[in-house]
Amino acid sequence: MIESMTMRRIILFSSSNRLQQPPDKHYNNLNHLRTLFEGTFKAVRDRGLDHAVEREKHLKPLISLKNLIKREPSKSLPISIITQNKESLQLPFRPIEFTRKYPSVFHEFLPVAAALNAPHIRLTPQALSIDSDEQLLYQSDGYKEQIANRLLKLLMISRIHKIPLSIIEHLKWDLGLPHDYLYGVIPEFPDYFRVVHEKSRAFRNDDDRVLELVCWSNELAVSVMEKKNKKKGSDFEFPVQFSTGFEMDRSYQRWLSQWQKLPYVSPYENAAHLSASSDESDRWVVGVLHEILHVLVPKKTEKDNLLILGDWLGLRSRFKRALLQHPGIFYLSSKIGTQTVVLREGYKRGSLAERHPFMYLRSQYIHLMNTTIKEDGKDVKVVLAKINQDESNDKDLEEDDREIRGDRDESSEAEAEDANEDAFEGEDDSEDDDEEQPRRVNFKTAQSSWGRVVGRVKPIRDSKRERSAGRSTQKFRERNPSEASRRLQIRGRIKDV
């Protein structure tokens, strides 16, 4: 009896170890665990990727405020209510200043029925037009299926196939989720996932609701790298592109070439058997980050969002190390007051390599934010620059006008006296007047399409050159007078005699 019990324990123990073994055969050949590269890099800025991050400045709080105003029955909100929700909206400064900064999106008005005449904010017709297109995109079946596929991929990457809703809220902006995705998207895909309450799974004492995977999809459990390199098998390299001016050490170049030759491990496979301090594990972590950034619509997100997700996956420290050791795959931008992780492969010359209708709508909002509004023929957004220089230009221009007007008055008096002399010589006088009439300067204020005052067409140096040129031409005419001017001089001498 005792022998049968011991034999049963041995069989169970061996079977449990057999289940923990990796399913793929090539994992057994990874006994040569190499150490990670321990070097430092000098950060080099990428202007194109920095511009891609900076152009969306204030876009997230603007759309959050737009959604808050649109949910109201009156489609307007008093400024006091917006001030109360300043932290949740993530407004960078005072709400009244924020709304006045973008008059093409928000319209400020005073309602008649208000007791204290507090200012109210509503959306402009242009903003409502873009919002209607955005709602049509959210309600389309194709876009809802895209959202479901993104969430399903994130759940399959997770080890326990569960992600708290608090983490999804952090990634909501980059996943392209509507504000009502819990009631408008998730219930329509019961075969993909479901929302459950688990107090033991509460992440950082937040909401205990968790999004749980219902059914695994072999079709979607294929990474972007595997789709692009399916003919090459598991031996393919990550696309690497460094910023201009990046200085690569020979040791790092040698390590990177050997790192690229390691077998590729899919981010949808469990790689817990790999040592955390090995190059194989680092290559798998890079694949996880690469796939997560590809799942996101803008192919970028804040660094804190990735670290929060990495904390849930148990990969926070390895996420940090991978972002620092692979500057040719991931780019860290410090624009707009935070660190943003950008996937270099997803951008080409500062723009997304693959166009998406959702990102097109965001570009429409950005264009509207930078658009001027004309009231009574004048632009609202006008940047007055170099005021002192314009005032000095005005003084010099007034002096030039006075000199021109004085010369024109003297020539007109001489023409009136000569016109009374002879009729046939009047034609010569008119020709001479056409030659000696000074040029009239039309000073106009040029404005750009964005409403900025560019400046005067004629700067101060040009006015001085015109005066010197006018004096030189006058001296030349005195030395070499024309036939008409000679006749005038002869008639004047005869009159004096």
CSV table of C-alpha atoms in Angstrom, one decimal:
chain,number,residue,atom,x,y,z
A,1,MET,CA,0.0,0.0,0.0
A,2,ILE,CA,2.8,2.4,0.9
A,3,GLU,CA,4.7,1.5,-2.3
A,4,SER,CA,1.6,2.3,-4.4
A,5,MET,CA,1.2,5.7,-2.7
A,6,THR,CA,4.8,6.6,-3.3
A,7,MET,CA,4.6,5.5,-7.0
A,8,ARG,CA,1.5,7.7,-7.5
A,9,ARG,CA,3.2,10.7,-6.0
A,10,ILE,CA,6.2,10.2,-8.3
A,11,ILE,CA,3.9,10.0,-11.3
A,12,LEU,CA,2.0,13.2,-10.3
A,13,PHE,CA,5.2,15.1,-9.7
A,14,SER,CA,6.7,14.1,-13.0
A,15,SER,CA,3.5,15.0,-14.9
A,16,SER,CA,3.4,18.5,-13.2
A,17,ASN,CA,6.9,19.2,-14.3
A,18,ARG,CA,6.0,18.1,-17.8
A,19,LEU,CA,3.2,20.6,-17.9
A,20,GLN,CA,5.6,23.4,-16.9
A,21,GLN,CA,7.9,22.8,-19.8
A,22,PRO,CA,7.8,25.1,-22.7
A,23,PRO,CA,5.8,23.9,-25.7
A,24,ASP,CA,8.2,24.9,-28.4
A,25,LYS,CA,11.3,22.8,-29.2
A,26,HIS,CA,13.7,25.6,-29.9
A,27,TYR,CA,13.4,26.7,-26.2
A,28,ASN,CA,15.4,23.7,-25.2
A,29,ASN,CA,18.4,25.0,-27.1
A,30,LEU,CA,18.5,28.3,-25.2
A,31,ASN,CA,20.9,27.1,-22.5
A,32,HIS,CA,23.5,29.7,-23.5
A,33,LEU,CA,22.0,32.6,-21.6
A,34,ARG,CA,24.1,35.7,-22.4
A,35,THR,CA,24.4,38.7,-20.1
A,36,LEU,CA,22.8,42.0,-21.0
A,37,PHE,CA,24.7,45.0,-22.4
A,38,GLU,CA,25.7,47.3,-19.6
A,39,GLY,CA,26.5,50.6,-21.4
A,40,THR,CA,25.3,54.2,-21.5
A,41,PHE,CA,24.1,56.2,-24.5
A,42,LYS,CA,24.0,59.9,-25.1
A,43,ALA,CA,20.4,60.9,-25.8
A,44,VAL,CA,19.9,62.4,-29.3
A,45,ARG,CA,16.8,64.4,-30.1
A,46,ASP,CA,14.6,63.4,-33.1
A,47,ARG,CA,12.9,66.6,-34.4
A,48,GLY,CA,10.4,64.7,-36.5
A,49,LEU,CA,9.2,62.5,-33.6
A,50,ASP,CA,9.3,65.4,-31.2
A,51,HIS,CA,7.0,67.3,-33.5
A,52,ALA,CA,4.6,64.4,-33.7
A,53,VAL,CA,4.3,64.4,-30.0
A,54,GLU,CA,4.2,68.2,-29.5
A,55,ARG,CA,1.5,68.8,-32.1
A,56,GLU,CA,-1.0,67.0,-29.9
A,57,LYS,CA,-0.4,69.4,-27.0
A,58,HIS,CA,-3.7,70.3,-25.2
A,59,LEU,CA,-5.6,67.9,-27.5
A,60,LYS,CA,-6.5,65.4,-24.8
A,61,PRO,CA,-8.0,67.9,-22.3
A,62,LEU,CA,-9.7,69.7,-25.2
A,63,ILE,CA,-11.5,66.5,-26.3
A,64,SER,CA,-12.3,65.6,-22.7
A,65,LEU,CA,-13.9,69.1,-22.2
A,66,LYS,CA,-15.8,68.7,-25.5
A,67,ASN,CA,-17.3,65.4,-24.4
A,68,LEU,CA,-18.3,66.9,-21.0
A,69,ILE,CA,-20.1,69.8,-22.7
A,70,LYS,CA,-21.8,67.5,-25.3
A,71,ARG,CA,-23.2,65.2,-22.6
A,72,GLU,CA,-25.2,68.1,-21.1
A,73,PRO,CA,-28.9,68.4,-22.3
A,74,SER,CA,-28.4,72.2,-23.0
A,75,LYS,CA,-25.1,71.5,-24.8
A,76,SER,CA,-23.5,74.2,-22.6
A,77,LEU,CA,-21.8,74.4,-19.2
A,78,PRO,CA,-21.1,77.3,-16.8
A,79,ILE,CA,-17.5,78.0,-16.2
A,80,SER,CA,-17.9,77.1,-12.5
A,81,ILE,CA,-18.8,73.5,-13.3
A,82,ILE,CA,-15.8,73.2,-15.6
A,83,THR,CA,-13.6,74.5,-12.8
A,84,GLN,CA,-14.9,71.8,-10.5
A,85,ASN,CA,-13.9,69.1,-13.0
A,86,LYS,CA,-10.5,70.6,-13.8
A,87,GLU,CA,-8.5,67.7,-12.4
A,88,SER,CA,-10.5,65.0,-14.1
A,89,LEU,CA,-10.3,66.9,-17.4
A,90,GLN,CA,-6.5,67.4,-16.9
A,91,LEU,CA,-6.7,71.1,-17.9
A,92,PRO,CA,-3.2,72.6,-18.0
A,93,PHE,CA,-4.4,76.0,-16.6
A,94,ARG,CA,-7.5,78.0,-15.6
A,95,PRO,CA,-10.6,76.8,-17.5
A,96,ILE,CA,-11.6,80.3,-18.6
A,97,GLU,CA,-8.2,80.9,-20.1
A,98,PHE,CA,-8.2,77.5,-21.7
A,99,THR,CA,-11.5,78.1,-23.5
A,100,ARG,CA,-10.5,81.6,-24.6
A,101,LYS,CA,-7.2,80.2,-26.0
A,102,TYR,CA,-9.2,78.1,-28.5
A,103,PRO,CA,-12.2,80.3,-29.6
A,104,SER,CA,-12.6,78.2,-32.7
A,105,VAL,CA,-13.7,75.2,-30.5
A,106,PHE,CA,-15.4,76.9,-27.5
A,107,HIS,CA,-17.8,79.8,-27.6
A,108,GLU,CA,-18.2,81.9,-24.5
A,109,PHE,CA,-21.6,83.6,-23.9
A,110,LEU,CA,-23.7,85.1,-21.2
A,111,PRO,CA,-27.2,83.5,-20.9
A,112,VAL,CA,-30.1,85.9,-20.3
A,113,ALA,CA,-31.8,83.8,-17.7
A,114,ALA,CA,-28.7,83.5,-15.5
A,115,ALA,CA,-29.0,85.1,-12.1
A,116,LEU,CA,-25.4,86.2,-11.8
A,117,ASN,CA,-24.7,86.3,-15.5
A,118,ALA,CA,-21.9,83.7,-15.1
A,119,PRO,CA,-20.2,82.9,-18.5
A,120,HIS,CA,-21.2,79.7,-20.2
A,121,ILE,CA,-19.3,77.6,-22.7
A,122,ARG,CA,-20.7,75.8,-25.7
A,123,LEU,CA,-19.2,74.2,-28.8
A,124,THR,CA,-18.8,76.0,-32.1
A,125,PRO,CA,-20.5,74.7,-35.2
A,126,GLN,CA,-17.1,73.6,-36.6
A,127,ALA,CA,-16.4,71.5,-33.5
A,128,LEU,CA,-19.8,70.0,-33.6
A,129,SER,CA,-19.3,69.0,-37.2
A,130,ILE,CA,-16.1,67.1,-36.4
A,131,ASP,CA,-17.8,65.5,-33.4
A,132,SER,CA,-20.6,64.2,-35.5
A,133,ASP,CA,-18.0,62.5,-37.8
A,134,GLU,CA,-16.3,61.1,-34.7
A,135,GLN,CA,-19.6,59.6,-33.4
A,136,LEU,CA,-20.3,58.0,-36.8
A,137,LEU,CA,-16.9,56.3,-36.6
A,138,TYR,CA,-17.6,55.0,-33.1
A,139,GLN,CA,-20.9,53.6,-34.1
A,140,SER,CA,-19.6,51.8,-37.2
A,141,ASP,CA,-19.4,48.0,-36.9
A,142,GLY,CA,-15.9,47.9,-38.4
A,143,TYR,CA,-14.4,50.2,-35.9
A,144,LYS,CA,-16.1,48.4,-33.0
A,145,GLU,CA,-14.5,45.2,-34.2
A,146,GLN,CA,-11.1,46.9,-34.3
A,147,ILE,CA,-11.5,48.0,-30.7
A,148,ALA,CA,-12.5,44.4,-29.7
A,149,ASN,CA,-9.4,43.0,-31.4
A,150,ARG,CA,-7.1,45.5,-29.7
A,151,LEU,CA,-8.5,44.6,-26.2
A,152,LEU,CA,-8.4,40.9,-27.1
A,153,LYS,CA,-4.7,41.1,-28.0
A,154,LEU,CA,-3.9,42.9,-24.7
A,155,LEU,CA,-5.7,40.1,-22.8
A,156,MET,CA,-3.8,37.4,-24.6
A,157,ILE,CA,-0.5,39.1,-23.9
A,158,SER,CA,-1.3,39.1,-20.2
A,159,ARG,CA,-0.2,36.0,-18.3
A,160,ILE,CA,-3.4,35.4,-16.5
A,161,HIS,CA,-5.5,36.8,-19.4
A,162,LYS,CA,-7.1,39.5,-17.2
A,163,ILE,CA,-6.5,43.2,-17.0
A,164,PRO,CA,-8.1,45.6,-14.5
A,165,LEU,CA,-10.3,48.3,-16.0
A,166,SER,CA,-8.2,51.0,-14.2
A,167,ILE,CA,-5.3,50.0,-16.4
A,168,ILE,CA,-7.4,50.1,-19.5
A,169,GLU,CA,-8.6,53.6,-18.5
A,170,HIS,CA,-4.9,54.7,-18.6
A,171,LEU,CA,-4.6,53.3,-22.2
A,172,LYS,CA,-8.1,54.5,-23.2
A,173,TRP,CA,-6.8,57.6,-25.1
A,174,ASP,CA,-4.3,55.6,-27.1
A,175,LEU,CA,-6.6,52.6,-27.7
A,176,GLY,CA,-9.1,54.9,-29.4
A,177,LEU,CA,-11.9,53.9,-27.0
A,178,PRO,CA,-15.1,56.0,-26.8
A,179,HIS,CA,-16.1,57.3,-23.4
A,180,ASP,CA,-18.9,54.8,-23.1
A,181,TYR,CA,-17.0,51.7,-24.2
A,182,LEU,CA,-18.1,49.7,-21.1
A,183,TYR,CA,-21.7,49.9,-22.3
A,184,GLY,CA,-21.4,50.4,-26.0
A,185,VAL,CA,-18.6,48.0,-27.1
A,186,ILE,CA,-17.8,45.3,-24.5
A,187,PRO,CA,-21.4,43.9,-24.2
A,188,GLU,CA,-21.5,43.4,-28.0
A,189,PHE,CA,-18.6,40.9,-27.9
A,190,PRO,CA,-19.5,38.3,-25.2
A,191,ASP,CA,-17.4,35.7,-27.0
A,192,TYR,CA,-14.3,37.8,-26.6
A,193,PHE,CA,-14.3,39.1,-23.1
A,194,ARG,CA,-16.4,40.0,-20.1
A,195,VAL,CA,-16.3,42.3,-17.0
A,196,VAL,CA,-16.1,40.6,-13.7
A,197,HIS,CA,-15.7,41.8,-10.1
A,198,GLU,CA,-12.7,40.4,-8.2
A,199,LYS,CA,-11.6,42.1,-5.0
A,200,SER,CA,-8.4,40.0,-4.9
A,201,ARG,CA,-7.4,41.4,-8.3
A,202,ALA,CA,-7.9,45.1,-7.3
A,203,PHE,CA,-4.9,46.9,-8.7
A,204,ARG,CA,-3.4,49.5,-6.4
A,205,ASN,CA,-6.7,49.7,-4.4
A,206,ASP,CA,-8.6,50.9,-7.4
A,207,ASP,CA,-11.7,49.6,-9.0
A,208,ASP,CA,-12.2,45.9,-8.5
A,209,ARG,CA,-13.7,45.4,-12.0
A,210,VAL,CA,-11.5,43.3,-14.3
A,211,LEU,CA,-11.8,42.6,-18.0
A,212,GLU,CA,-11.4,38.8,-18.5
A,213,LEU,CA,-10.7,36.8,-21.6
A,214,VAL,CA,-13.4,34.4,-22.6
A,215,CYS,CA,-12.0,32.7,-25.7
A,216,TRP,CA,-8.5,32.5,-27.1
A,217,SER,CA,-8.1,33.4,-30.8
A,218,ASN,CA,-5.3,31.7,-32.6
A,219,GLU,CA,-5.9,34.0,-35.6
A,220,LEU,CA,-5.2,37.1,-33.5
A,221,ALA,CA,-2.4,35.6,-31.5
A,222,VAL,CA,0.1,36.4,-34.2
A,223,SER,CA,2.4,39.3,-33.7
A,224,VAL,CA,3.2,42.0,-36.3
A,225,MET,CA,6.8,40.7,-36.6
A,226,GLU,CA,5.5,37.2,-37.5
A,227,LYS,CA,3.1,38.6,-40.1
A,228,LYS,CA,5.8,40.6,-41.8
A,229,ASN,CA,8.4,37.8,-41.6
A,230,LYS,CA,6.4,34.7,-41.9
A,231,LYS,CA,8.6,33.4,-44.7
A,232,LYS,CA,11.8,33.7,-42.7
A,233,GLY,CA,10.6,31.6,-39.8
A,234,SER,CA,11.8,32.6,-36.3
A,235,ASP,CA,15.2,34.1,-37.3
A,236,PHE,CA,14.3,37.7,-38.2
A,237,GLU,CA,15.5,41.1,-36.9
A,238,PHE,CA,13.7,44.0,-35.4
A,239,PRO,CA,13.7,47.2,-37.6
A,240,VAL,CA,16.3,49.6,-36.1
A,241,GLN,CA,16.6,53.3,-37.0
A,242,PHE,CA,18.7,55.7,-34.9
A,243,SER,CA,18.4,59.4,-34.7
A,244,THR,CA,20.8,61.6,-36.7
A,245,GLY,CA,24.0,62.2,-34.7
A,246,PHE,CA,23.7,59.1,-32.6
A,247,GLU,CA,27.1,57.8,-31.7
A,248,MET,CA,27.2,54.0,-31.5
A,249,ASP,CA,30.0,52.3,-29.6
A,250,ARG,CA,31.7,49.3,-31.2
A,251,SER,CA,30.9,47.1,-28.3
A,252,TYR,CA,27.2,48.0,-28.5
A,253,GLN,CA,27.2,47.5,-32.3
A,254,ARG,CA,28.7,44.0,-31.8
A,255,TRP,CA,26.2,43.2,-29.0
A,256,LEU,CA,23.3,44.4,-31.1
A,257,SER,CA,24.3,42.3,-34.1
A,258,GLN,CA,24.5,39.2,-31.9
A,259,TRP,CA,21.2,40.1,-30.2
A,260,GLN,CA,19.4,40.3,-33.5
A,261,LYS,CA,20.5,36.7,-34.4
A,262,LEU,CA,18.7,35.2,-31.3
A,263,PRO,CA,15.5,33.3,-32.0
A,264,TYR,CA,12.3,35.3,-31.8
A,265,VAL,CA,9.8,34.4,-29.0
A,266,SER,CA,6.2,35.5,-29.6
A,267,PRO,CA,4.8,37.9,-27.1
A,268,TYR,CA,1.7,35.7,-26.9
A,269,GLU,CA,3.8,32.8,-25.6
A,270,ASN,CA,4.8,32.3,-22.0
A,271,ALA,CA,8.5,32.9,-21.5
A,272,ALA,CA,8.7,32.5,-17.7
A,273,HIS,CA,11.3,29.8,-18.1
A,274,LEU,CA,13.8,32.4,-19.4
A,275,SER,CA,16.2,34.1,-17.0
A,276,ALA,CA,15.3,37.8,-16.4
A,277,SER,CA,19.0,38.8,-16.8
A,278,SER,CA,19.5,37.1,-20.2
A,279,ASP,CA,19.5,38.5,-23.7
A,280,GLU,CA,16.8,36.0,-24.7
A,281,SER,CA,14.4,37.4,-22.1
A,282,ASP,CA,15.3,40.9,-23.1
A,283,ARG,CA,14.5,40.0,-26.8
A,284,TRP,CA,11.1,38.7,-25.7
A,285,VAL,CA,10.4,41.8,-23.6
A,286,VAL,CA,11.2,44.0,-26.6
A,287,GLY,CA,8.8,41.9,-28.6
A,288,VAL,CA,6.1,42.5,-26.0
A,289,LEU,CA,6.6,46.3,-26.0
A,290,HIS,CA,6.8,46.3,-29.8
A,291,GLU,CA,3.4,44.4,-30.0
A,292,ILE,CA,1.7,46.7,-27.4
A,293,LEU,CA,2.8,49.8,-29.2
A,294,HIS,CA,1.5,48.4,-32.5
A,295,VAL,CA,-1.9,47.6,-30.9
A,296,LEU,CA,-2.2,51.3,-29.9
A,297,VAL,CA,-3.6,53.6,-32.7
A,298,PRO,CA,-1.0,56.4,-32.6
A,299,LYS,CA,1.9,54.0,-32.1
A,300,LYS,CA,3.0,55.9,-29.0
A,301,THR,CA,1.9,56.4,-25.4
A,302,GLU,CA,3.2,57.9,-22.2
A,303,LYS,CA,5.9,56.1,-20.4
A,304,ASP,CA,3.9,55.9,-17.2
A,305,ASN,CA,1.2,54.0,-19.0
A,306,LEU,CA,3.6,51.3,-20.2
A,307,LEU,CA,5.1,51.1,-16.7
A,308,ILE,CA,1.7,50.7,-15.1
A,309,LEU,CA,0.9,47.9,-17.5
A,310,GLY,CA,4.3,46.4,-16.9
A,311,ASP,CA,3.7,46.4,-13.2
A,312,TRP,CA,0.6,44.4,-13.7
A,313,LEU,CA,2.4,42.0,-16.0
A,314,GLY,CA,5.4,41.7,-13.6
A,315,LEU,CA,7.7,43.3,-16.2
A,316,ARG,CA,8.1,46.8,-14.9
A,317,SER,CA,11.9,46.8,-14.4
A,318,ARG,CA,12.5,44.9,-17.6
A,319,PHE,CA,10.3,47.4,-19.5
A,320,LYS,CA,12.5,50.2,-18.2
A,321,ARG,CA,15.7,48.4,-19.2
A,322,ALA,CA,14.4,47.6,-22.7
A,323,LEU,CA,13.4,51.2,-23.4
A,324,LEU,CA,16.9,52.4,-22.4
A,325,GLN,CA,18.9,49.7,-24.2
A,326,HIS,CA,17.2,49.9,-27.5
A,327,PRO,CA,17.1,53.6,-28.7
A,328,GLY,CA,16.9,52.4,-32.3
A,329,ILE,CA,13.5,50.7,-31.7
A,330,PHE,CA,11.9,53.0,-29.1
A,331,TYR,CA,12.3,56.8,-28.9
A,332,LEU,CA,11.7,58.7,-25.6
A,333,SER,CA,10.4,62.2,-26.2
A,334,SER,CA,10.3,64.7,-23.3
A,335,LYS,CA,7.9,67.1,-25.0
A,336,ILE,CA,4.5,68.4,-23.5
A,337,GLY,CA,5.8,68.0,-20.0
A,338,THR,CA,6.0,64.2,-19.9
A,339,GLN,CA,8.0,61.3,-21.3
A,340,THR,CA,6.4,59.7,-24.4
A,341,VAL,CA,7.5,56.3,-25.8
A,342,VAL,CA,7.3,56.4,-29.6
A,343,LEU,CA,7.7,53.3,-31.8
A,344,ARG,CA,10.1,54.4,-34.5
A,345,GLU,CA,8.8,51.8,-37.0
A,346,GLY,CA,5.3,53.4,-36.9
A,347,TYR,CA,6.5,56.8,-38.1
A,348,LYS,CA,8.0,58.1,-41.3
A,349,ARG,CA,9.3,61.6,-41.5
A,350,GLY,CA,7.4,62.7,-38.4
A,351,SER,CA,4.1,61.3,-39.5
A,352,LEU,CA,2.3,58.0,-39.1
A,353,ALA,CA,3.4,55.4,-41.6
A,354,GLU,CA,-0.1,53.9,-41.8
A,355,ARG,CA,-3.0,56.3,-41.9
A,356,HIS,CA,-6.1,55.6,-39.7
A,357,PRO,CA,-9.5,57.4,-39.9
A,358,PHE,CA,-9.4,57.9,-36.1
A,359,MET,CA,-6.1,59.8,-36.3
A,360,TYR,CA,-7.4,61.8,-39.2
A,361,LEU,CA,-10.2,63.1,-37.0
A,362,ARG,CA,-7.7,64.1,-34.4
A,363,SER,CA,-5.7,66.0,-37.0
A,364,GLN,CA,-9.0,67.8,-37.8
A,365,TYR,CA,-9.3,68.9,-34.2
A,366,ILE,CA,-5.6,70.0,-34.2
A,367,HIS,CA,-6.3,72.1,-37.4
A,368,LEU,CA,-9.4,73.6,-35.8
A,369,MET,CA,-7.4,74.5,-32.6
A,370,ASN,CA,-4.9,76.5,-34.8
A,371,THR,CA,-7.6,78.2,-36.9
A,372,THR,CA,-8.5,81.8,-36.5
A,373,ILE,CA,-12.0,83.3,-36.2
A,374,LYS,CA,-12.9,86.5,-37.9
A,375,GLU,CA,-15.2,89.0,-36.2
A,376,ASP,CA,-16.2,92.2,-38.0
A,377,GLY,CA,-13.4,91.6,-40.6
A,378,LYS,CA,-10.7,91.2,-37.9
A,379,ASP,CA,-8.9,88.1,-36.7
A,380,VAL,CA,-9.4,87.1,-33.1
A,381,LYS,CA,-6.1,85.3,-32.8
A,382,VAL,CA,-3.5,88.0,-33.6
A,383,VAL,CA,0.1,87.8,-32.3
A,384,LEU,CA,1.5,91.3,-32.0
A,385,ALA,CA,5.3,91.0,-32.3
A,386,LYS,CA,8.0,93.6,-32.4
A,387,ILE,CA,5.7,96.5,-31.4
A,388,ASN,CA,8.6,98.9,-30.8
A,389,GLN,CA,10.1,98.2,-34.2
A,390,ASP,CA,6.7,98.8,-35.9
A,391,GLU,CA,6.4,102.2,-34.1
A,392,SER,CA,9.9,103.2,-35.3
A,393,ASN,CA,8.9,102.1,-38.8
A,394,ASP,CA,5.8,104.2,-38.7
A,395,LYS,CA,7.8,107.3,-37.8
A,396,ASP,CA,10.3,106.8,-40.6
A,397,LEU,CA,7.5,106.1,-43.1
A,398,GLU,CA,5.7,109.4,-42.0
A,399,GLU,CA,8.9,111.3,-42.7
A,400,ASP,CA,9.2,109.7,-46.1
A,401,ASP,CA,5.6,110.6,-47.0
A,402,ARG,CA,6.2,114.2,-46.0
A,403,GLU,CA,9.2,114.5,-48.3
A,404,ILE,CA,7.4,112.9,-51.1
A,405,ARG,CA,4.3,115.1,-50.7
A,406,GLY,CA,6.6,118.2,-50.5
A,407,ASP,CA,8.4,117.3,-53.8
A,408,ARG,CA,5.0,116.6,-55.4
A,409,ASP,CA,3.6,120.0,-54.4
A,410,GLU,CA,6.6,121.9,-55.8
A,411,SER,CA,6.4,120.1,-59.1
A,412,SER,CA,2.6,120.8,-59.3
A,413,GLU,CA,3.2,124.6,-58.8
A,414,ALA,CA,5.8,124.7,-61.5
A,415,GLU,CA,3.5,122.8,-63.8
A,416,ALA,CA,0.7,125.3,-63.2
A,417,GLU,CA,2.9,128.3,-64.1
A,418,ASP,CA,4.2,126.6,-67.3
A,419,ALA,CA,0.7,125.5,-68.4
A,420,ASN,CA,-0.3,129.2,-68.8
A,421,GLU,CA,2.7,130.0,-71.1
A,422,ASP,CA,2.2,127.9,-74.3
A,423,ALA,CA,-0.2,125.3,-75.5
A,424,PHE,CA,2.2,123.3,-77.6
A,425,GLU,CA,4.8,123.1,-74.9
A,426,GLY,CA,2.3,121.7,-72.4
A,427,GLU,CA,2.7,118.3,-74.0
A,428,ASP,CA,6.4,118.3,-73.4
A,429,ASP,CA,5.7,119.5,-69.8
A,430,SER,CA,3.4,116.6,-69.3
A,431,GLU,CA,6.0,114.1,-70.5
A,432,ASP,CA,8.6,115.7,-68.2
A,433,ASP,CA,6.1,115.4,-65.4
A,434,ASP,CA,5.7,111.7,-66.0
A,435,GLU,CA,9.5,111.3,-65.9
A,436,GLU,CA,10.1,113.4,-62.8
A,437,GLN,CA,7.0,112.3,-60.8
A,438,PRO,CA,8.3,110.5,-57.7
A,439,ARG,CA,7.2,107.0,-57.0
A,440,ARG,CA,4.3,106.6,-54.6
A,441,VAL,CA,5.0,104.1,-51.8
A,442,ASN,CA,2.0,101.9,-50.7
A,443,PHE,CA,2.6,100.6,-47.3
A,444,LYS,CA,0.5,97.6,-46.4
A,445,THR,CA,0.3,95.4,-43.5
A,446,ALA,CA,0.8,91.8,-44.5
A,447,GLN,CA,-1.0,89.1,-42.5
A,448,SER,CA,-0.4,85.5,-42.6
A,449,SER,CA,-3.1,82.9,-42.9
A,450,TRP,CA,-2.9,82.2,-39.1
A,451,GLY,CA,-3.7,85.9,-38.3
A,452,ARG,CA,-0.2,87.0,-37.2
A,453,VAL,CA,1.0,90.4,-38.1
A,454,VAL,CA,4.1,89.7,-40.2
A,455,GLY,CA,5.3,93.4,-40.4
A,456,ARG,CA,5.8,96.2,-42.9
A,457,VAL,CA,6.5,95.5,-46.5
A,458,LYS,CA,9.1,98.3,-46.6
A,459,PRO,CA,11.5,98.2,-43.6
A,460,ILE,CA,13.5,101.1,-42.4
A,461,ARG,CA,16.6,100.3,-44.5
A,462,ASP,CA,14.6,100.3,-47.7
A,463,SER,CA,13.2,103.8,-46.9
A,464,LYS,CA,16.7,105.2,-46.4
A,465,ARG,CA,17.8,103.6,-49.6
A,466,GLU,CA,14.9,105.1,-51.5
A,467,ARG,CA,15.8,108.6,-50.2
A,468,SER,CA,19.4,108.2,-51.1
A,469,ALA,CA,18.4,106.9,-54.6
A,470,GLY,CA,16.0,109.8,-55.0
A,471,ARG,CA,18.7,112.4,-54.2
A,472,SER,CA,21.2,110.7,-56.6
A,473,THR,CA,18.7,110.8,-59.5
A,474,GLN,CA,17.9,114.4,-58.8
A,475,LYS,CA,21.6,115.3,-59.0
A,476,PHE,CA,21.9,113.3,-62.2
A,477,ARG,CA,19.0,115.2,-63.8
A,478,GLU,CA,20.5,118.6,-62.8
A,479,ARG,CA,23.8,117.7,-64.5
A,480,ASN,CA,22.2,116.1,-67.6
A,481,PRO,CA,18.8,117.9,-68.1
A,482,SER,CA,16.3,116.7,-70.7
A,483,GLU,CA,15.1,118.8,-73.7
A,484,ALA,CA,11.9,119.8,-71.9
A,485,SER,CA,13.7,120.9,-68.7
A,486,ARG,CA,16.2,122.9,-70.9
A,487,ARG,CA,13.3,124.8,-72.5
A,488,LEU,CA,11.9,125.5,-69.0
A,489,GLN,CA,15.3,126.9,-67.9
A,490,ILE,CA,15.6,129.1,-71.0
A,491,ARG,CA,12.0,130.5,-70.5
A,492,GLY,CA,12.8,131.2,-66.9
A,493,ARG,CA,15.9,133.2,-67.9
A,494,ILE,CA,14.0,135.2,-70.5
A,495,LYS,CA,11.3,136.0,-67.9
A,496,ASP,CA,14.0,137.2,-65.5
A,497,VAL,CA,15.5,139.5,-68.2
